[in-house]
mmCIF file of C-alpha atoms in Angstrom:
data_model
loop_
_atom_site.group_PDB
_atom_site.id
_atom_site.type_symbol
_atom_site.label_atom_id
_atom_site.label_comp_id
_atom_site.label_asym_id
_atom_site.label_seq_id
_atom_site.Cartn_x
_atom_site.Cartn_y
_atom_site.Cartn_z
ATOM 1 C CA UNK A 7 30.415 18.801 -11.752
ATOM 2 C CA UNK A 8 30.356 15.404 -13.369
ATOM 3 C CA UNK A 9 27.636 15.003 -16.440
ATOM 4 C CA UNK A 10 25.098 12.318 -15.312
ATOM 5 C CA UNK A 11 24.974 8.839 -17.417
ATOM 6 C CA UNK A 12 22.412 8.982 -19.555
ATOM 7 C CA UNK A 13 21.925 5.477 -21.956
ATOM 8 C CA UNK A 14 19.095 5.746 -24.612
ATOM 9 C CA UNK A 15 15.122 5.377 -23.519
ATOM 10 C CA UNK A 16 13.444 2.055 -24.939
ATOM 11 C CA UNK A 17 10.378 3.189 -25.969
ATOM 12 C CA UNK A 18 7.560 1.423 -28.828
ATOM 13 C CA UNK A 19 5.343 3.276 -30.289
ATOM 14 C CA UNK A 20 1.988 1.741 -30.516
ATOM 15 C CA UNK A 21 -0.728 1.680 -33.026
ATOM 16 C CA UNK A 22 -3.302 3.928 -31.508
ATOM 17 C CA UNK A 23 -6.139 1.279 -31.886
ATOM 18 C CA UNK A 24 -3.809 -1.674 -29.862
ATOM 19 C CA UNK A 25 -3.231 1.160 -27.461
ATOM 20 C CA UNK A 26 -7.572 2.054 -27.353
ATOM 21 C CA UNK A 27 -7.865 -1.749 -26.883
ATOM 22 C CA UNK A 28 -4.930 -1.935 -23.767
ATOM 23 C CA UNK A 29 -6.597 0.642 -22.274
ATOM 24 C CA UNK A 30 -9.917 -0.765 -22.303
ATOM 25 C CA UNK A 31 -8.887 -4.003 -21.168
ATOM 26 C CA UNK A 32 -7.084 -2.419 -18.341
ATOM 27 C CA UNK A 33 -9.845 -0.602 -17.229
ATOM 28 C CA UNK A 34 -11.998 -3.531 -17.368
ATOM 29 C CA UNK A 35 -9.875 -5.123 -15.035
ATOM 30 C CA UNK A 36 -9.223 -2.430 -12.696
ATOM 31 C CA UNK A 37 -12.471 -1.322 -12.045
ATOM 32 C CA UNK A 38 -13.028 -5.013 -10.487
ATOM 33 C CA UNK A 39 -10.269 -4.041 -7.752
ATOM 34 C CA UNK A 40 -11.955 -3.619 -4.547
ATOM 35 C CA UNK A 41 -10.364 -3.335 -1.014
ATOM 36 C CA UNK A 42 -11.344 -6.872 1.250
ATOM 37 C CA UNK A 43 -11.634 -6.201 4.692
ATOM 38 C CA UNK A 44 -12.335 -10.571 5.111
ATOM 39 C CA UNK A 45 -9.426 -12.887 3.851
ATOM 40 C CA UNK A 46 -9.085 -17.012 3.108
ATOM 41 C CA UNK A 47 -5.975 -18.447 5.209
ATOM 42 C CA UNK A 48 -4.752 -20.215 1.932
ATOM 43 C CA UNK A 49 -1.100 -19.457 1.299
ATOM 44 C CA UNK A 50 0.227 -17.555 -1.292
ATOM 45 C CA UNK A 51 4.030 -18.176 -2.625
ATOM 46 C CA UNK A 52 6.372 -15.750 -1.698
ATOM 47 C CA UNK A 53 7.713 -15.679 -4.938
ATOM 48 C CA UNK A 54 4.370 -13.839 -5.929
ATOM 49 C CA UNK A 55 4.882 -11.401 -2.999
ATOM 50 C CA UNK A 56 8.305 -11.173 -4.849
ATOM 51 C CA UNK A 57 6.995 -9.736 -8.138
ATOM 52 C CA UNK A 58 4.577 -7.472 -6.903
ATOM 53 C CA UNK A 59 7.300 -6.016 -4.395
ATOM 54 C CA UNK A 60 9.759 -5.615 -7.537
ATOM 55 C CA UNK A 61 6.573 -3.895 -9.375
ATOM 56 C CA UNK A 62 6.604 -1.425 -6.097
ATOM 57 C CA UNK A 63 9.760 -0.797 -6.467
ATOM 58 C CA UNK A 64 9.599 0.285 -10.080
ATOM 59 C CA UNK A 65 8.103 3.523 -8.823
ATOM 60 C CA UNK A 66 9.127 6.927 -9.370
ATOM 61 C CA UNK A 67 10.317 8.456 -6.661
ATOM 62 C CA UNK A 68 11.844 12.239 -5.802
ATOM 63 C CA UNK A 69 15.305 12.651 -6.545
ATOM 64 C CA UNK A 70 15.331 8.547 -7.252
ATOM 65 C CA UNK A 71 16.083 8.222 -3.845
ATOM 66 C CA UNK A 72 13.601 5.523 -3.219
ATOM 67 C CA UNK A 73 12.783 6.301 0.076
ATOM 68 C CA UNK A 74 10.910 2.563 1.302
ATOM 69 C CA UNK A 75 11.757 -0.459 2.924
ATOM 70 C CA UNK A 76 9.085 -3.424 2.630
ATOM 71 C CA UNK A 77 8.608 -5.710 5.293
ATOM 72 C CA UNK A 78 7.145 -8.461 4.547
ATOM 73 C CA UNK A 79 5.708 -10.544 7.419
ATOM 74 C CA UNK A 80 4.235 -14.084 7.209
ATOM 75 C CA UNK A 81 5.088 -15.189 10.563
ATOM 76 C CA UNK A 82 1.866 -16.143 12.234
ATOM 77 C CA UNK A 83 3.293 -15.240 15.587
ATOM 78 C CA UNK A 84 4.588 -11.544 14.564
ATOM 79 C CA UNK A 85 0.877 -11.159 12.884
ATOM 80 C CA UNK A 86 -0.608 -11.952 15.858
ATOM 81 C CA UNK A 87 1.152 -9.353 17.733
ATOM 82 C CA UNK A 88 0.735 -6.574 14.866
ATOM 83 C CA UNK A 89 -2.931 -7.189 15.192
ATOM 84 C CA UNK A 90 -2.681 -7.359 19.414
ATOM 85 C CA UNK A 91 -1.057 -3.971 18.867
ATOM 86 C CA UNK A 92 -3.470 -2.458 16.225
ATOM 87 C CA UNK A 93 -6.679 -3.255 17.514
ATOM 88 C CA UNK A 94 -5.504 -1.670 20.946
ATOM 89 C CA UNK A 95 -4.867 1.840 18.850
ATOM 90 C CA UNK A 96 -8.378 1.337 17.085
ATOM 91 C CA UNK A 97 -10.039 0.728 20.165
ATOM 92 C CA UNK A 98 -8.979 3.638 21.585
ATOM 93 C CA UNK A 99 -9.331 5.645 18.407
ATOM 94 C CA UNK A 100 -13.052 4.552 17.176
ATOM 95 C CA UNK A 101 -14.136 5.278 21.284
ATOM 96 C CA UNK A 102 -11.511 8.795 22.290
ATOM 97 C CA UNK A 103 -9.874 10.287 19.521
ATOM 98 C CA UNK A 104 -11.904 10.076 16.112
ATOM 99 C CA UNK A 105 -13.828 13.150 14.896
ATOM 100 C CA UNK A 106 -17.545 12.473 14.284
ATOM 101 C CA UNK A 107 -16.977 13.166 10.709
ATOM 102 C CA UNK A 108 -14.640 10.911 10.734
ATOM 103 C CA UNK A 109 -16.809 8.257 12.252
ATOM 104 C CA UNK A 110 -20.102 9.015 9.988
ATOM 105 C CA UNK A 111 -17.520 8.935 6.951
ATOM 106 C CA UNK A 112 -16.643 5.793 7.625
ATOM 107 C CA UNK A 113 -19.837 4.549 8.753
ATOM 108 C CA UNK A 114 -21.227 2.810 5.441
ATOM 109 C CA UNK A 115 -17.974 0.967 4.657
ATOM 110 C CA UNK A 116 -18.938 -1.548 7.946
ATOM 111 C CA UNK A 117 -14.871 -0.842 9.577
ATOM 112 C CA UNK A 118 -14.267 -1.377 13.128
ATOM 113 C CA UNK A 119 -11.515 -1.695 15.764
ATOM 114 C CA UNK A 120 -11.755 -5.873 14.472
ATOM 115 C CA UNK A 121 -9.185 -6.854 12.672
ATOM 116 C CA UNK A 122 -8.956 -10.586 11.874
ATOM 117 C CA UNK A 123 -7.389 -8.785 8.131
ATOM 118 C CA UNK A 124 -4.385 -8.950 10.281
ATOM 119 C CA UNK A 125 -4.040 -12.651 11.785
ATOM 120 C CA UNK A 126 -6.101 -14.426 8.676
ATOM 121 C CA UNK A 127 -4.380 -13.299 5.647
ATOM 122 C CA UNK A 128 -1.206 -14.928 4.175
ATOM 123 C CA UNK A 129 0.945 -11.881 4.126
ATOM 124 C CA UNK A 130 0.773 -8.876 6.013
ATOM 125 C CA UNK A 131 3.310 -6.005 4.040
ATOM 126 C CA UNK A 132 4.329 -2.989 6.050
ATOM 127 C CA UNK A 133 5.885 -0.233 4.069
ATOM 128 C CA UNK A 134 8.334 1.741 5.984
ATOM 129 C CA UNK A 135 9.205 5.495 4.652
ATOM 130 C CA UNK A 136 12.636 6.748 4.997
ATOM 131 C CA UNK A 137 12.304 10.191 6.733
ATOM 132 C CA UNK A 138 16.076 10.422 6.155
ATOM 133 C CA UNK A 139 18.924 8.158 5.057
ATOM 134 C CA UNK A 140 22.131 8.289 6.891
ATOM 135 C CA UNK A 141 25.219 8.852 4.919
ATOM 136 C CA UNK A 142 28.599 6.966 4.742
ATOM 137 C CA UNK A 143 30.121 9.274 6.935
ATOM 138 C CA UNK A 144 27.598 9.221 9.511
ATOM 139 C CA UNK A 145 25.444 12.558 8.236
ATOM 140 C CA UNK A 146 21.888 12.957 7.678
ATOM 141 C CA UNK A 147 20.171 13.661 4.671
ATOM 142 C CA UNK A 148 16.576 14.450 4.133
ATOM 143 C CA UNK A 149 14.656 13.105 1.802
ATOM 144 C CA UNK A 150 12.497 15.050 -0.330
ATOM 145 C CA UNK A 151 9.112 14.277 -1.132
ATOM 146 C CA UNK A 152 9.346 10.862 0.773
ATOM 147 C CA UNK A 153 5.345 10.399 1.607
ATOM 148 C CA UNK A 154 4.252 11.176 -2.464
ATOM 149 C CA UNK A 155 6.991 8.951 -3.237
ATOM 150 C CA UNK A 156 5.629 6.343 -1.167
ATOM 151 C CA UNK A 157 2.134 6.695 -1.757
ATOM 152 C CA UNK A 158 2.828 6.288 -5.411
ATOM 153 C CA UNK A 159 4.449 2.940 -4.742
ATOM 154 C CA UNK A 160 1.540 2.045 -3.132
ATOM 155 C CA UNK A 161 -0.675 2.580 -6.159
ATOM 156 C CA UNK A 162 1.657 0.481 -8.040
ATOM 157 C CA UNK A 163 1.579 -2.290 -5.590
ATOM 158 C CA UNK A 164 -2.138 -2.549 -5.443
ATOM 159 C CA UNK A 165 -2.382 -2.978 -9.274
ATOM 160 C CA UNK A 166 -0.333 -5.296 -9.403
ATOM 161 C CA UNK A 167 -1.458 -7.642 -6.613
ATOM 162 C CA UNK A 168 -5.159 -7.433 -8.066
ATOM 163 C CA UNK A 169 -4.146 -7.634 -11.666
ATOM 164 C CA UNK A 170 -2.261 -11.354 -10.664
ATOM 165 C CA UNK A 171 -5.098 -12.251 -8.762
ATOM 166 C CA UNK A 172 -4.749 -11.524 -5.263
ATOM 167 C CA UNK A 173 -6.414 -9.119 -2.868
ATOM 168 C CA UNK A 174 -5.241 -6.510 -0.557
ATOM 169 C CA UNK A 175 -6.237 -4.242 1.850
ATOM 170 C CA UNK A 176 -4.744 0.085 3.304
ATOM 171 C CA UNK A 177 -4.701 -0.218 6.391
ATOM 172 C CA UNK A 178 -3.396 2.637 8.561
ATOM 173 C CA UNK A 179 -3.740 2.019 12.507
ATOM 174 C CA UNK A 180 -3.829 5.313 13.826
ATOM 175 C CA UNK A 181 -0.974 6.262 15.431
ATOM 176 C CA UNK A 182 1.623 3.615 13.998
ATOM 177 C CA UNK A 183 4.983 3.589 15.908
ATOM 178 C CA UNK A 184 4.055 -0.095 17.356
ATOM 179 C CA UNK A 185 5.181 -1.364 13.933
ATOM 180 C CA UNK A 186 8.492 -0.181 14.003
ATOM 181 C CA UNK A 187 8.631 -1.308 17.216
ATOM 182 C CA UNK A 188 7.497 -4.956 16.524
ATOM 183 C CA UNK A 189 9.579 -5.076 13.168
ATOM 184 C CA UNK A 190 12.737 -3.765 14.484
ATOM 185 C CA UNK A 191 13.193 -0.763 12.297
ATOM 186 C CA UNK A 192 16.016 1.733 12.891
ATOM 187 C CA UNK A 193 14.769 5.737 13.707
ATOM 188 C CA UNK A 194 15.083 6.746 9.854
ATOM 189 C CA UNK A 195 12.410 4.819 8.995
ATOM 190 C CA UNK A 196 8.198 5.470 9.610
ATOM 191 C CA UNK A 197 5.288 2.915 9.462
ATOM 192 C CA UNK A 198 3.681 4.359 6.492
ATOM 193 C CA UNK A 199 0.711 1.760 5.643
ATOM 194 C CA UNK A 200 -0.214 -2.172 6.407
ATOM 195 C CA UNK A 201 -1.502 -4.251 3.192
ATOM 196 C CA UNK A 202 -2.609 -7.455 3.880
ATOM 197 C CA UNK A 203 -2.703 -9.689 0.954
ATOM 198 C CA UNK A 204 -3.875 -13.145 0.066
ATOM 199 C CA UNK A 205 -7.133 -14.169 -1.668
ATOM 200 C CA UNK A 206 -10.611 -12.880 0.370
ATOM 201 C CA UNK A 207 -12.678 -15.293 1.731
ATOM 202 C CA UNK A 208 -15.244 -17.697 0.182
ATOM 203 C CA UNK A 209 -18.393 -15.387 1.552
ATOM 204 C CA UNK A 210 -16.134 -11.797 1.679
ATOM 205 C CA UNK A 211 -18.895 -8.816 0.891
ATOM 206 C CA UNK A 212 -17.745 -5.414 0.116
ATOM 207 C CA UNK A 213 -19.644 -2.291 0.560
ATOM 208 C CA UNK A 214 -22.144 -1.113 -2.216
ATOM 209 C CA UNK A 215 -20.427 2.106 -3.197
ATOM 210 C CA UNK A 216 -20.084 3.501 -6.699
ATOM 211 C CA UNK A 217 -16.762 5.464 -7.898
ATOM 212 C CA UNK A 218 -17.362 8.644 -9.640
ATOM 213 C CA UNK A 219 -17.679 9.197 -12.998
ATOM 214 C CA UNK A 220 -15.019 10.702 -15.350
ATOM 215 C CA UNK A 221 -17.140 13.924 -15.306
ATOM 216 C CA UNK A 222 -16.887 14.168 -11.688
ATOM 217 C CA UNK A 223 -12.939 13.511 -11.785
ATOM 218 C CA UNK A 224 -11.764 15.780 -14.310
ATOM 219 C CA UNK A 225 -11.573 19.007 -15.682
ATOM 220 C CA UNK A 226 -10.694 19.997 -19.291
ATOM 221 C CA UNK A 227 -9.106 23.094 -20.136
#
């Protein structure tokens, strides 16, 4: 078998103290991120949508396979139908299908089957996971580790939407397959979350919870 290419890793090491104050700084920052269930209309460029898709995309990912498509949806008449569509699986969800637990866990975050997110934001992104891809010659091949790959994307998405000073929202409508439907995606490929992003609104609220401490989070061995 042929040796992979390998080119040298660019790497700088940093003084510890500019890496203390980096770290701090980030952390400052980060802690401000809050999901926003209430969004302004105001557009946001696509070329900002741009970046923080390349910043997704930057993700590590099993086997490098890179298992996501993005679509990006602005269209006021495709959001319309996306929320249509959504609020008709919530309905039924929040009133048939979801667990009290489910219900009470949610209960002190204010979410319901409404979902103006959906219509009022600027940009609605639906990540799509590749269950498979389908070879040159017409075979399938799984890919491995697909949903942690994805969810890590995520991750890096959100940071970098609220670190350039947008907001966003995970939303998953419960079950998805509308979306595929809607966006026209081929049979590889699995609604996997909804973000909407733009800036919230001028009186948006978010819930009064605290995240847990660092003692609550982590173990040292």
């Amino acid at each position: 078998s042929m040796e992979p290419a390998m080119i040298p890793h660019e790497f700088e090491r940093l003084d510890p103290e500019v890496m203390a104050a980096r770290a701090a700084e980030l952390g400052r920052v980060m802690q401000r991120r809050r999901s926003v269930r209430s969004f302004a209309t105001d557009p946001v460029p696509r070329e900002l949508i741009e970046k923080a898709l390349l910043i997704a995309g930057s993700a590590p990912s099993g086997a490098h396979l890179q298992p996501w498509t993005w679509v990006a949806v602005s269209d006021p008449e495709l959001k319309r139908r996306i929320r249509e569509a959504a609020e008709a699986e919530e309905r039924d969800f929040y009133e048939h299908r979801a667990p009290d637990e489910w219900l009470a866990a949610l209960a002190p975050l204010g979410t319901d089957a409404v979902k103006t997110h959906l219509t009022d934001a600027p940009w609605v992104l639906v990540l799509f996971r590749h269950r498979w891809e389908v070879l040159a010659d017409g075979t399938r091949r799984k890919n491995y580790y697909s949903s942690e790959s994805c969810g890590i994307a995520v991750g890096f998405l959100l940071a970098a939407i609220h670190q350039m000073g947008l907001a966003a929202l995970t939303h998953t409508p419960s079950p998805m397959a509308f979306l595929a439907a809607i966006l026209e995606r081929p049979s590889n490929e699995q609604a996997y979350v909804v973000i909407p992003v733009g800036y919230p609104a001028r009186d948006a609220v978010v819930p009064d919870i605290q995240r847990k401490s660092l003692e609550q989070i982590v173990v040292w061995r």
